[in-house]
Short mmCIF file of C-alpha atoms and ligand atoms in Angstrom, two decimals:
data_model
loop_
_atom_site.label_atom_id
_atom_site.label_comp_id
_atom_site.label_asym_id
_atom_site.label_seq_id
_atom_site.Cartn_x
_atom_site.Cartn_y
_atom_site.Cartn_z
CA UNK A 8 -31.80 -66.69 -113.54
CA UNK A 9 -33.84 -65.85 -116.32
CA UNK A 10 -34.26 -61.91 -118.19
CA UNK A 11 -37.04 -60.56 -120.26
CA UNK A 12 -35.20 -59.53 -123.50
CA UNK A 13 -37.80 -56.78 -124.03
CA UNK A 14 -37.54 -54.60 -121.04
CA UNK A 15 -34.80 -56.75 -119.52
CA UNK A 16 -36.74 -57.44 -115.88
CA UNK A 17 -34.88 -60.30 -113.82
CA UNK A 18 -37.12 -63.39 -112.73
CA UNK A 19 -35.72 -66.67 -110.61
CA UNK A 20 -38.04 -68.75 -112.51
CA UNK A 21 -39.00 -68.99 -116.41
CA UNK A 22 -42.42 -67.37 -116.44
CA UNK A 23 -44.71 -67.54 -119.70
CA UNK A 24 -45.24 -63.82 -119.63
CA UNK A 25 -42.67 -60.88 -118.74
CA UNK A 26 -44.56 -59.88 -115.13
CA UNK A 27 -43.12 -56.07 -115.96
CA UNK A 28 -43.64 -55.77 -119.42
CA UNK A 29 -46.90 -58.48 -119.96
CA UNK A 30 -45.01 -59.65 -123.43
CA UNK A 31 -45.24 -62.99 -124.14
CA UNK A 32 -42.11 -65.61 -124.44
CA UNK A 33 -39.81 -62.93 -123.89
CA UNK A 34 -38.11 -65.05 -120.39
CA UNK A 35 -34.55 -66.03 -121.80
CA UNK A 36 -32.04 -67.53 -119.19
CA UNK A 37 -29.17 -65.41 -118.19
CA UNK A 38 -26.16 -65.65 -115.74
CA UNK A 39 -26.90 -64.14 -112.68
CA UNK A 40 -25.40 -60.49 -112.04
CA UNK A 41 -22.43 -60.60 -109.81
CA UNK A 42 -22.92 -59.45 -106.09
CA UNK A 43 -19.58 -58.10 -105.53
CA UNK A 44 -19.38 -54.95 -102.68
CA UNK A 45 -20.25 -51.78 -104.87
CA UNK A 46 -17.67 -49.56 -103.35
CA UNK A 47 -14.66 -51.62 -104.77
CA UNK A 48 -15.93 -51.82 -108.23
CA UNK A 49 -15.02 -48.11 -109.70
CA UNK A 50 -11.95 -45.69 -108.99
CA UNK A 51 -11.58 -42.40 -110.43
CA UNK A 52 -9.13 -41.67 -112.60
CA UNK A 53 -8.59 -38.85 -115.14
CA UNK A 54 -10.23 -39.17 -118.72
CA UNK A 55 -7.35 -39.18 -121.91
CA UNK A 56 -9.23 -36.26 -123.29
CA UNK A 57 -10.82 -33.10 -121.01
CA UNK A 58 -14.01 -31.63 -121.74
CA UNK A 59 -13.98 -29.49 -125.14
CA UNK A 60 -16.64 -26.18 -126.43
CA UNK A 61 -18.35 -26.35 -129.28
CA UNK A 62 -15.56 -24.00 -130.98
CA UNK A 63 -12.71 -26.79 -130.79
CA UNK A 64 -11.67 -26.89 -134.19
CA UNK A 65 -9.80 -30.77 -133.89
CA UNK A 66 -13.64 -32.09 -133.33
CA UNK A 67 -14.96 -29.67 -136.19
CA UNK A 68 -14.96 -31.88 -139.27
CA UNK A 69 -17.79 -32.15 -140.92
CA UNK A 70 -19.35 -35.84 -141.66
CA UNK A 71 -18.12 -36.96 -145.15
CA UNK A 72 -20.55 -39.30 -146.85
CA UNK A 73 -19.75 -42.21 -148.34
CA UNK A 74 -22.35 -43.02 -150.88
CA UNK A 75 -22.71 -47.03 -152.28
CA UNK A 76 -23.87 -46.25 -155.11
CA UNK A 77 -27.14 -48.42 -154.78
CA UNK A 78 -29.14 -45.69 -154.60
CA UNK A 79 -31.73 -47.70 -152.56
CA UNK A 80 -29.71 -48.34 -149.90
CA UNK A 81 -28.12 -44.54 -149.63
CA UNK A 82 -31.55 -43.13 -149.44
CA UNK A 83 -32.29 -45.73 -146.54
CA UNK A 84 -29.26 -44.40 -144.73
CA UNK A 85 -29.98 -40.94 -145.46
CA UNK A 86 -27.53 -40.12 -148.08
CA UNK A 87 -24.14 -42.37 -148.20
CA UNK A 88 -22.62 -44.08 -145.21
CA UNK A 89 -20.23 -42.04 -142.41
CA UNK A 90 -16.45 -43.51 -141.88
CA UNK A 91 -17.05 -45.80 -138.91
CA UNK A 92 -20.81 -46.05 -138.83
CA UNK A 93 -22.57 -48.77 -136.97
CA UNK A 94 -25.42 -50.73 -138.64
CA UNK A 95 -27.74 -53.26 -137.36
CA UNK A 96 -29.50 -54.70 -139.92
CA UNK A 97 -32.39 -57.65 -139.18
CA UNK A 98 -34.78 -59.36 -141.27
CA UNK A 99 -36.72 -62.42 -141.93
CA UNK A 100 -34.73 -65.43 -142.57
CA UNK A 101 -33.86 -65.78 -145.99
CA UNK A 102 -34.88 -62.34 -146.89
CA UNK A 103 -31.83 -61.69 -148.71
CA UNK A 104 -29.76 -59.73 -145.75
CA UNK A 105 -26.67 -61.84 -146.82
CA UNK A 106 -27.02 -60.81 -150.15
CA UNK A 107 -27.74 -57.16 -149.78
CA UNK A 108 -24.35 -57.08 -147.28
CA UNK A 109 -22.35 -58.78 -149.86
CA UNK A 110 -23.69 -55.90 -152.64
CA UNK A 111 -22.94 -52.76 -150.22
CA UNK A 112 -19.51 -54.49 -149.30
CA UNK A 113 -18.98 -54.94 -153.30
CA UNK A 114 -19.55 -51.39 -153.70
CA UNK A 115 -17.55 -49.98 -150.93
CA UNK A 116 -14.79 -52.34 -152.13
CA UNK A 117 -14.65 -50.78 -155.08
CA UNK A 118 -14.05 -47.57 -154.09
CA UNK A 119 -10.68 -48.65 -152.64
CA UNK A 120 -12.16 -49.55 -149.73
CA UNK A 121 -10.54 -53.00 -147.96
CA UNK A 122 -13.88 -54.39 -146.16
CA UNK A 123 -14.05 -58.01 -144.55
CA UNK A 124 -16.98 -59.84 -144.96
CA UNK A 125 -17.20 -62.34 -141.88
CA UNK A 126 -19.56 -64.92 -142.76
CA UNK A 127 -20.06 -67.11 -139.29
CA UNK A 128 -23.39 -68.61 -140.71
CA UNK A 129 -22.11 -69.87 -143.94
CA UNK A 130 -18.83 -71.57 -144.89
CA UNK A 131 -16.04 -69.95 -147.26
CA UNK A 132 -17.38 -71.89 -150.25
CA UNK A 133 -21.08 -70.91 -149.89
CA UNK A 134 -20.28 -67.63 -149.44
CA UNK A 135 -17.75 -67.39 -152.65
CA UNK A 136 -20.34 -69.69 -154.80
CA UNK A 137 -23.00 -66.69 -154.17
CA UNK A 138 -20.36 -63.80 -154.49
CA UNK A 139 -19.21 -65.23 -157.76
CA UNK A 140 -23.31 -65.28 -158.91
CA UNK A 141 -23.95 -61.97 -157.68
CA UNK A 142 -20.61 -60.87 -159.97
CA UNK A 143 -18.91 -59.75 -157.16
CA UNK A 144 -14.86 -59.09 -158.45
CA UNK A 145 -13.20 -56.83 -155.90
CA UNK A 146 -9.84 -57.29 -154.80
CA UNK A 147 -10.40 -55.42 -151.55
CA UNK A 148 -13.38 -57.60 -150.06
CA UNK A 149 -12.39 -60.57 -148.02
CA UNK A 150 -14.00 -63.08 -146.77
CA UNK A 151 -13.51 -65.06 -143.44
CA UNK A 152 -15.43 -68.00 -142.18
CA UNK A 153 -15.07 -67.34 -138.10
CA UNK A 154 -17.41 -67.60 -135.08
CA UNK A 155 -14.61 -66.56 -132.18
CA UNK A 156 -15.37 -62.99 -131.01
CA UNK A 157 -11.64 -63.17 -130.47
CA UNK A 158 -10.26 -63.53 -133.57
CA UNK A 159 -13.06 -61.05 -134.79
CA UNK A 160 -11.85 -58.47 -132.58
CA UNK A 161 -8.49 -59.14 -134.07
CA UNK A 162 -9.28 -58.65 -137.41
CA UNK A 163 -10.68 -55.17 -136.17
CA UNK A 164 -7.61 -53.93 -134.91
CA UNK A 165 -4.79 -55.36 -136.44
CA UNK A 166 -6.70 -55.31 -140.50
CA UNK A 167 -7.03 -51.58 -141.15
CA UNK A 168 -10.22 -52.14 -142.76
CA UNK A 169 -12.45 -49.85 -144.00
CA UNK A 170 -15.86 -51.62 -143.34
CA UNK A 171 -16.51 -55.23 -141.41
CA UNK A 172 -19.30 -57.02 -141.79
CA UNK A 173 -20.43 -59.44 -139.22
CA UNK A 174 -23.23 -62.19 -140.95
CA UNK A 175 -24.70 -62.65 -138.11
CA UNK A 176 -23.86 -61.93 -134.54
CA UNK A 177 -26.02 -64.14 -133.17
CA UNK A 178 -23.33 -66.56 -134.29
CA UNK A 179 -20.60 -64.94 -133.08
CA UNK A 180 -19.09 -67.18 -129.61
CA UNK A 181 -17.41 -66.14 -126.86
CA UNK A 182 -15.04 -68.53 -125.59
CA UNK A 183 -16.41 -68.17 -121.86
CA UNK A 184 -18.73 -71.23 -121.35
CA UNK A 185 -21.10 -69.12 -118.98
CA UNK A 186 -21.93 -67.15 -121.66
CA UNK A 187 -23.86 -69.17 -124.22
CA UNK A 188 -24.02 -69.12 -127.72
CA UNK A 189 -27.25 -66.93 -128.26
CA UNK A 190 -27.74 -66.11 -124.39
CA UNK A 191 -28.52 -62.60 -123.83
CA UNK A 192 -25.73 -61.83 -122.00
CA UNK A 193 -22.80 -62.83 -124.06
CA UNK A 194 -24.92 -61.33 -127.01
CA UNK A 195 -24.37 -57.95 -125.64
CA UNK A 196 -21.07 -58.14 -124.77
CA UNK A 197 -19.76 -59.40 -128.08
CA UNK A 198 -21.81 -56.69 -129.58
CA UNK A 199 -20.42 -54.27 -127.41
CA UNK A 200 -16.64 -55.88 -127.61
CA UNK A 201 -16.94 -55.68 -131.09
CA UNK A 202 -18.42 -52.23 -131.70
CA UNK A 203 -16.33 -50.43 -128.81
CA UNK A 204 -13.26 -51.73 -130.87
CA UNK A 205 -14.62 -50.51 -134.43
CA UNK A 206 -15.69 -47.49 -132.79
CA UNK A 207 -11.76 -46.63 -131.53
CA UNK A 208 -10.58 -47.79 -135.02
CA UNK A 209 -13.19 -45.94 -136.79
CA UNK A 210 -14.07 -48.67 -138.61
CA UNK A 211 -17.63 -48.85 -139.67
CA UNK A 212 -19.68 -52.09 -138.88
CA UNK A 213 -22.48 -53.91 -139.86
CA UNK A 214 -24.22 -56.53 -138.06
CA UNK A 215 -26.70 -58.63 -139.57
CA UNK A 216 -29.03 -59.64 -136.91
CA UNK A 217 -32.11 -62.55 -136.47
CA UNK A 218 -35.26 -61.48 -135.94
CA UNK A 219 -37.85 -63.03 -133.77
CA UNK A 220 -40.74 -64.45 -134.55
CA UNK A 221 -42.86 -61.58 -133.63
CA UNK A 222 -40.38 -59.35 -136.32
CA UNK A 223 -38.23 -57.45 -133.21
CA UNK A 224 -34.81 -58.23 -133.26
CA UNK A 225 -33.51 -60.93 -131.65
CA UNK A 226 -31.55 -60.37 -128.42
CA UNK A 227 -31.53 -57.47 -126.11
CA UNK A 228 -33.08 -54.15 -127.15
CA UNK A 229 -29.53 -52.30 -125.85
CA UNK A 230 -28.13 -53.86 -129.32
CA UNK A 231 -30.26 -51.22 -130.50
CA UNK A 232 -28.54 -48.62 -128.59
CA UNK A 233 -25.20 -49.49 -129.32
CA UNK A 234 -25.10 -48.77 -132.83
CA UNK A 235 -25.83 -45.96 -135.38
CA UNK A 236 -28.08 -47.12 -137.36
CA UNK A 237 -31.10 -50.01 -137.00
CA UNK A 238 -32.31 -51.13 -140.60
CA UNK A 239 -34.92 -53.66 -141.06
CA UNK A 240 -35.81 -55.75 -144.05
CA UNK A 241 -39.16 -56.56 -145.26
CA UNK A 242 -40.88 -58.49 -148.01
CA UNK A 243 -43.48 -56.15 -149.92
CA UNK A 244 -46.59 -56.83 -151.62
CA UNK A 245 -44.55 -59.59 -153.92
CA UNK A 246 -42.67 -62.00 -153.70
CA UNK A 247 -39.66 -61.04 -154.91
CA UNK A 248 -39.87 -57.42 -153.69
CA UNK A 249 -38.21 -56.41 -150.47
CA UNK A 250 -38.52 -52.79 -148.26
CA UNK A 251 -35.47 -51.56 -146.25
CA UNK A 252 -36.92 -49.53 -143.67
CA UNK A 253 -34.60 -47.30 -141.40
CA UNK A 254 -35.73 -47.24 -137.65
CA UNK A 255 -32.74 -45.27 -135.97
CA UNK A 256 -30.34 -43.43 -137.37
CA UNK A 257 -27.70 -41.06 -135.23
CA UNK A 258 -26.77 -39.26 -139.19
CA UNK A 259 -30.19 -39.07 -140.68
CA UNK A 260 -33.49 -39.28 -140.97
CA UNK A 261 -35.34 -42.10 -140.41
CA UNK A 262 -38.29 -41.99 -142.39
CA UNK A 263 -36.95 -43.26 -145.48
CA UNK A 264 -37.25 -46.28 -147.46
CA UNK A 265 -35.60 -48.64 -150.42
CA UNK A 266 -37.35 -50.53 -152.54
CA UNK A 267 -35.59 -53.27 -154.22
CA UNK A 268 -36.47 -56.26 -156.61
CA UNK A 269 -34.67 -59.51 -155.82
CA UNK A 270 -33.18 -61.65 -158.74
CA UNK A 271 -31.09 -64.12 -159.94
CA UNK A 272 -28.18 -61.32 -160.12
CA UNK A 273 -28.93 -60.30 -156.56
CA UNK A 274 -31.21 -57.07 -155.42
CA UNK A 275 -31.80 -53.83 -157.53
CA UNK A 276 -33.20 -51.03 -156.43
CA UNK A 277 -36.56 -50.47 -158.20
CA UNK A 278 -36.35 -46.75 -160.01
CA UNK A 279 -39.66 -45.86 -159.85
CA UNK A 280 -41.56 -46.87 -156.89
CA UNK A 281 -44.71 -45.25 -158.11
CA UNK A 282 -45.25 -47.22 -161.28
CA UNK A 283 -44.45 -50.34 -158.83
CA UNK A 284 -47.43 -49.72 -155.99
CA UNK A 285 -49.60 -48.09 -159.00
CA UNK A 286 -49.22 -50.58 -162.13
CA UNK A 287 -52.02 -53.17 -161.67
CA UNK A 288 -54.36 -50.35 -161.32
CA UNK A 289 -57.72 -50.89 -163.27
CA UNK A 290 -58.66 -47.54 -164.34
CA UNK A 291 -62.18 -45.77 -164.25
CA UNK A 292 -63.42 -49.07 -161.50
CA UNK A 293 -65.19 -47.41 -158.93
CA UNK A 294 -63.62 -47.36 -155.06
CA UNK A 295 -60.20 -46.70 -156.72
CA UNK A 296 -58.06 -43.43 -155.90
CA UNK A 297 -54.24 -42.26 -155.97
CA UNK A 298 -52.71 -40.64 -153.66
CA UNK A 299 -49.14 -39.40 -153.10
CA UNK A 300 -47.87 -40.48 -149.54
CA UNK A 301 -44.79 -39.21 -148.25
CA UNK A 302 -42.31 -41.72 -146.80
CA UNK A 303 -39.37 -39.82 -146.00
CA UNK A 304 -38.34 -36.82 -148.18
CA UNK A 305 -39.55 -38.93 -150.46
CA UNK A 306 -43.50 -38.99 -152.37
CA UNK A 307 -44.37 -41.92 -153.76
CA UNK A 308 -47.73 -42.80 -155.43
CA UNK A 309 -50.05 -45.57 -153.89
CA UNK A 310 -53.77 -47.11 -154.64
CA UNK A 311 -56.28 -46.53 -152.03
CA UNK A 312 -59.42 -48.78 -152.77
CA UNK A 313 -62.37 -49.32 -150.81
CA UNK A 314 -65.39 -51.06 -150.79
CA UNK A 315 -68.68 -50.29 -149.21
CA UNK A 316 -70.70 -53.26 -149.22
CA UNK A 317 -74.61 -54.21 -147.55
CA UNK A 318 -74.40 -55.19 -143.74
CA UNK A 319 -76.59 -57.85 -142.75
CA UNK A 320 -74.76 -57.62 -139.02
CA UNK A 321 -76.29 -55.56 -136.34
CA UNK A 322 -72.56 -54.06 -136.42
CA UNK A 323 -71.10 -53.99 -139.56
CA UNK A 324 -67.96 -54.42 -140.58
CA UNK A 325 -64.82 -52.55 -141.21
CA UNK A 326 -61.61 -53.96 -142.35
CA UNK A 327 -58.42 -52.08 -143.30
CA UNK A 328 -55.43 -53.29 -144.51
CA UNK A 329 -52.26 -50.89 -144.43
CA UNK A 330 -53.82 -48.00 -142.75
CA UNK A 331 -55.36 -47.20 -139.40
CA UNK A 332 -58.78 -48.70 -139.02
CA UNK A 333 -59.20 -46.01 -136.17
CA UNK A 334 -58.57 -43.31 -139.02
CA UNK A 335 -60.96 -44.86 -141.37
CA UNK A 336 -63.76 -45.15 -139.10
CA UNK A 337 -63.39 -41.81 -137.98
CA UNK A 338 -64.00 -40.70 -141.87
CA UNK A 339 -66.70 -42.95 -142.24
CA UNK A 340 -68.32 -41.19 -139.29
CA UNK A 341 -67.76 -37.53 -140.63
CA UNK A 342 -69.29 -38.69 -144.38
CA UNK A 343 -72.79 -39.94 -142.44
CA UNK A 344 -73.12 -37.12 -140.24
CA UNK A 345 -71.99 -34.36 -142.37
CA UNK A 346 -72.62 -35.67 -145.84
CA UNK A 347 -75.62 -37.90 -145.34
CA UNK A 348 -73.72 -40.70 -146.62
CA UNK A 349 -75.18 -43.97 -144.56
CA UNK A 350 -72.47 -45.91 -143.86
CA UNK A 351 -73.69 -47.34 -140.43
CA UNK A 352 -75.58 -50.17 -142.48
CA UNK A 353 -72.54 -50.88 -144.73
CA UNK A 354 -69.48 -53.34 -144.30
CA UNK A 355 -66.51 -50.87 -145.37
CA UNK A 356 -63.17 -52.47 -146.56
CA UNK A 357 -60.18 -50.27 -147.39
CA UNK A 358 -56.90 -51.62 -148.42
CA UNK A 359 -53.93 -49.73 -149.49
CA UNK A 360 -51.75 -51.77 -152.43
CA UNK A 361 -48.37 -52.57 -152.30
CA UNK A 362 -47.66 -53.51 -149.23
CA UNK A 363 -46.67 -50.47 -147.28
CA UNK A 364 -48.79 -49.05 -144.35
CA UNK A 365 -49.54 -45.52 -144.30
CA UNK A 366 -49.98 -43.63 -141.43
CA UNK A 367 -49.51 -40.06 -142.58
CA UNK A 368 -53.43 -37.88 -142.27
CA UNK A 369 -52.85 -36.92 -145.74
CA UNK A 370 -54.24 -40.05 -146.89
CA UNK A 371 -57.95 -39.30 -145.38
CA UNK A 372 -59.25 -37.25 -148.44
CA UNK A 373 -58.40 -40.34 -150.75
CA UNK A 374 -59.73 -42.83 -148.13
CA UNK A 375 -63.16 -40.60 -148.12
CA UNK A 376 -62.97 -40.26 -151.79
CA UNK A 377 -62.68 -44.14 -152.73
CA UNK A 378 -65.48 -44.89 -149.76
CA UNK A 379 -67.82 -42.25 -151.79
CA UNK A 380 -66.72 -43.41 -154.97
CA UNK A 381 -67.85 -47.30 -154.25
CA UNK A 382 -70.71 -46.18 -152.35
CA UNK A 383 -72.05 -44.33 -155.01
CA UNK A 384 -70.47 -47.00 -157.90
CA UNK A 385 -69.08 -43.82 -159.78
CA UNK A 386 -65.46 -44.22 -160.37
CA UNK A 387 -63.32 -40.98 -160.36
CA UNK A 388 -61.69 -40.13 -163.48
CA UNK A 389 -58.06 -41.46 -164.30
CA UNK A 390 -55.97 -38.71 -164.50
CA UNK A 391 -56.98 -37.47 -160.82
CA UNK A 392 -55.27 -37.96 -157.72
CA UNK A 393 -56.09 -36.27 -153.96
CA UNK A 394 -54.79 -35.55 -150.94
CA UNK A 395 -55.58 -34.10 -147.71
CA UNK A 396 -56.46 -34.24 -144.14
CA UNK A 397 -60.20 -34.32 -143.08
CA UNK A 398 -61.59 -32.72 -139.89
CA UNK A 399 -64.09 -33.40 -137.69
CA UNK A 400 -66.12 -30.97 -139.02
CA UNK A 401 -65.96 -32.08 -142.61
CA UNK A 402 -63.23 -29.69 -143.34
CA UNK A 403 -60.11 -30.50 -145.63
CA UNK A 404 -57.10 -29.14 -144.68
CA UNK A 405 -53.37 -28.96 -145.61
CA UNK A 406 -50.71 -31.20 -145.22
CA UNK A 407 -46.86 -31.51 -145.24
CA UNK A 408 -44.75 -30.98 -148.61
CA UNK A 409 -47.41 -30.41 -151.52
CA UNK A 410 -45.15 -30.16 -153.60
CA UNK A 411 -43.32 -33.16 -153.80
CA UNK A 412 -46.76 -34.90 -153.81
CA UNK A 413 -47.47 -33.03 -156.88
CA UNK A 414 -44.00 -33.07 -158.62
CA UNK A 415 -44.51 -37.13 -158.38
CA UNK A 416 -48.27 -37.18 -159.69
CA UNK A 417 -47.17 -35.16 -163.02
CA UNK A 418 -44.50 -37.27 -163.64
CA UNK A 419 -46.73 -39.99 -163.72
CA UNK A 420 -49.38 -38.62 -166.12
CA UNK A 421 -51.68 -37.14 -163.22
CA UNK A 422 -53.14 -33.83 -164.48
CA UNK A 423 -56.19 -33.08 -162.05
CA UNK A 424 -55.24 -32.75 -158.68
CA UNK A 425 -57.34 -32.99 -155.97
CA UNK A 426 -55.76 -30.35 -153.73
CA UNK A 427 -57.07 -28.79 -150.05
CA UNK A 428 -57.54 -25.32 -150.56
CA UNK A 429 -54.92 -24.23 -147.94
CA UNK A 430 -52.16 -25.72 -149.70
CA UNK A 431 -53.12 -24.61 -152.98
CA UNK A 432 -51.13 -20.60 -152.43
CA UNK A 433 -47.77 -23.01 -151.69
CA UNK A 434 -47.86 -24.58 -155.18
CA UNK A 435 -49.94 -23.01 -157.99
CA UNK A 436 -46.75 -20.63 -159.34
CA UNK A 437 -45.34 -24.42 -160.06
CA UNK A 438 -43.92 -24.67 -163.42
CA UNK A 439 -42.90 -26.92 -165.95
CA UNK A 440 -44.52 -30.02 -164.72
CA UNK A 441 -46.75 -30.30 -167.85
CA UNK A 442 -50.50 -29.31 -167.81
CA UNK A 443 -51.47 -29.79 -163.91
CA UNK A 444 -55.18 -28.72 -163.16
CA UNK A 445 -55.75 -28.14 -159.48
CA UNK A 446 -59.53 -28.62 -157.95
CA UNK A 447 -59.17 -26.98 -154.74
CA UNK A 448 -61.34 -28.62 -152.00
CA UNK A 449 -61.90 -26.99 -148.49
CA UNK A 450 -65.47 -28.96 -148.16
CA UNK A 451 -65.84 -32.93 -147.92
CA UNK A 452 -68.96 -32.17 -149.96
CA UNK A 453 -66.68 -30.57 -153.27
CA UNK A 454 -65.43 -34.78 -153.36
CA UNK A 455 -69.11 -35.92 -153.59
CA UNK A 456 -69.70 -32.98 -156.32
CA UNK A 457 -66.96 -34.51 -158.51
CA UNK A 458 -68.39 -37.94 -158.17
CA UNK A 459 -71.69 -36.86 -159.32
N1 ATP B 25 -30.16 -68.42 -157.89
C1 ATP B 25 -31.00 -67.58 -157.34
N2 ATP B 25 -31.83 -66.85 -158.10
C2 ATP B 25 -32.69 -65.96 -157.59
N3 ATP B 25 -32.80 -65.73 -156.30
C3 ATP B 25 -32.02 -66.40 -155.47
C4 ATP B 25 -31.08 -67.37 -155.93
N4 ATP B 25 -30.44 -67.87 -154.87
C5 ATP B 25 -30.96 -67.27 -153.80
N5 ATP B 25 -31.92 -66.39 -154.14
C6 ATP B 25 -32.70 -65.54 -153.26
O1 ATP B 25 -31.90 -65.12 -152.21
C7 ATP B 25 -32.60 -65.34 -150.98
C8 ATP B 25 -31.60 -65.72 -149.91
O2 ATP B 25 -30.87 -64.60 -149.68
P1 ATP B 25 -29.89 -64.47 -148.45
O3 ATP B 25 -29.19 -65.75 -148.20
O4 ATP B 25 -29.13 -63.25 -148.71
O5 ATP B 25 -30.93 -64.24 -147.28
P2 ATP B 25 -30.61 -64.03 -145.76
O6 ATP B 25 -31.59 -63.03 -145.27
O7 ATP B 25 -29.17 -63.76 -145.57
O8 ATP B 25 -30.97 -65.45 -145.19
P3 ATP B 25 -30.52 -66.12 -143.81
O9 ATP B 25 -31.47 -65.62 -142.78
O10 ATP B 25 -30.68 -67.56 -144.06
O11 ATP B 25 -29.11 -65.72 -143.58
C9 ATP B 25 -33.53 -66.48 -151.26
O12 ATP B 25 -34.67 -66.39 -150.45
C10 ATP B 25 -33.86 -66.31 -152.69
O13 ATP B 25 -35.02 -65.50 -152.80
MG1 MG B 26 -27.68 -64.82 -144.53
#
């Protein structure tokens, strides 16, 4: 018997391709679902606590956060952890998942926290040689080398901890020999064995998980379900950066990012993500423009750069790296028809530095702006920045949070703002940013105007 781990469809046979969702290599083998009589399976019975209102004061308390103190990580999870949360964090092997569990258990340790780090990839040794490099002195973390679901559950119930770790589950065995190591099936249940029992104990869990080769995590999409929180753990622009993205959580939102730098000493958060996706920037080069995406609650500052070169194809080219080539030719087309730019005959390449992907529509008044800019080899001065949707029509319009866009440009030296004219009434009372000159622009043609 073999089920698709993507939308979990049953097939007799290994098949190539999932024949109800069409992915690819998705066909692992599972046992066979048992074909007992349905009627004897479930009896009623009473639950041990009735239905309550909203106005029950025993359920009334109000979610107490318990902040790391790597600021990073407790913007990821929307401010602090919650007493018995659930995390499933994945990431590309050797991406530093082991480490960045071993530096959240540190600090929760040392808050008079007892947490248990189970290592079940790594022996005792390995995992004390990299505590003791990453400084790691609590007398409230343990460590245990296990793989036996069993003895993990035990260490749930009978440890009073405050936080267990689990590095990974895909290690973690169940004694019964139908259920493989790895299989599906036995994946689930120790997953939700193990999280069932934290869950009773309120004891809060993470589970470091594989991920496949495609980047999903590795095992049954219900893992996803069963806990609180799904982070995942990417490699930025370099090499020794890393992005913790947040793609569920029950206690947050989910928007929001860390940014961390990995060394010798283990991963810090980097303080000033701006100055990290801005500081290679050439200024006055042509093509080149700032904007202030939003990721979160959070603005950060990013470098849009394009570059409009001859076609010699009868359909030219257009190439876009961290951003929607959809949204980019859709700009292209307004800035020909409405502006009499011709970009039909030009090979258009648009890149956004750093390594993140944005996706919010403020970024199409920067996109048209470094398009014009290279087209026309005039580079926009260095102290602006822009943002703002564009229309069909040619129109800009407003966007989300203004402020926070603007609030992050000043504090990194960027006094001319290229603003939509909308938004403007929302911010231009703001004080004590330093000198900020706004250029209102309601018109794609204003951008061309400041070009020229
Ligand atoms: N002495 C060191 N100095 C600097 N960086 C180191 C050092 N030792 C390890 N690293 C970094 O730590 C990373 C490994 O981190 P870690 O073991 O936490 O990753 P992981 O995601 O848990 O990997 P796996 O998938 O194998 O469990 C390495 O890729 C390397 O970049
Ligand atoms: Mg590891």
């Amino acid at each position: 018997m073999y089920k698709c781990i993507n939308c979990g469809a049953n097939s007799l046979r290994w098949v190539g391709r999932c024949p109800e969702c069409r992915s690819f290599n998705t066909m692992e083998e599972a046992e066979a679902e048992s074909a007992q009589p349905k009627v004897a399976r479930f009896k009623k019975k009473p639950p041990e606590i009735p239905p309550v209102t909203v106005s029950d004061v025993r359920y009334a308390n109000p979610l107490n956060r318990i902040p790391t103190g790597i600021k990073e990580f407790d913007v990821s999870v929307g401010s602090g952890l919650v007493a018995g949360q659930s995390v499933l964090i994945g990431g590309d092997p050797g991406i530093g998942k082991s480490t960045l569990m071993l530096q959240v258990a540190e600090r929760l340790a040392s808050g008079g926290r007892k947490i248990l780090y189970i290592s079940a990839e790594e022996s005792l040794n390995q995992i004390i040689l990299r505590a003791k490099r990453l400084k790691i002195k609590s007398e409230t973390l343990f460590f245990q080398a296990l793989n036996d679901i069993n003895e993990a559950l035990y260490a749930v119930s009978d440890g009073e901890y405050g936080f267990i770790i689990i590095d990974s589950i895909q290690r973690i065995t169940t004694p019964r020999s139908d259920a493989a190591y790895g299989g599906i099936n036995g994946l689930r249940e120790i997953a939700h064995e193990i999280t069932s029992a934290c869950l009773k104990k309120n004891c809060g869990i993470f589970l470091v998980c594989h991920v496949t080769k495609e980047g999903g995590f590795a095992g049954p999409k219900t893992l996803e379900h069963m806990v609180d929180t799904v982070l995942y753990f990417d490699s930025g622009k370099r090499d020794s950066h890393r992005i913790l993205r947040c793609y569920k959580n029950r206690f947050g939102s989910t928007d929001e990012i860390g940014i961390y730098e990995m060394s010798e000493n283990g991963l810090s958060g980097v303080k000033n993500p701006s100055a990290y996706f801005t500081s290679e920037r050439q200024p006055d080069s042509s093509g080149s423009v700032i904007t202030a995406c939003l990721e979160g609650t959070r603005a950060m500052l990013v470098e849009v750069q394009a570059l409009v070169v001859p076609s010699y194809m009868p359909v030219p080219k257009r190439v876009c790296l961290g951003i929607d080539g959809g949204r980019v030719s859709i700009i292209a087309a307004v800035l020909e028809k409405k502006e009499g730019i011709k970009l039909s005959s030009k090979e258009i390449y648009v890149k956004i530095f750093g390594g993140i992907t944005v996706q919010e529509p403020a970024a199409d008044l920067p996109v048209a702006a470094s398009i014009v800019s290279s087209y026309m080899e005039k580079p926009l001065p260095s102290s602006f920045m822009a943002f703002g949707e564009i229309g069909l029509t040619g129109e800009v319009r407003g966007v989300a949070n203004p402020a926070a866009r603007i609030k992050e440009a000043a504090s990194a030296g960027f006094g001319d703002i290229l603003i939509p004219q909308s938004n403007l009434k929302d911010v231009k009372d703001m004080k004590g940013f330093g000198n900020i000159n706004f250029h209102p622009v309601s018109k794609l043609k204003k951008i061309i105007e400041y070009l020229t």
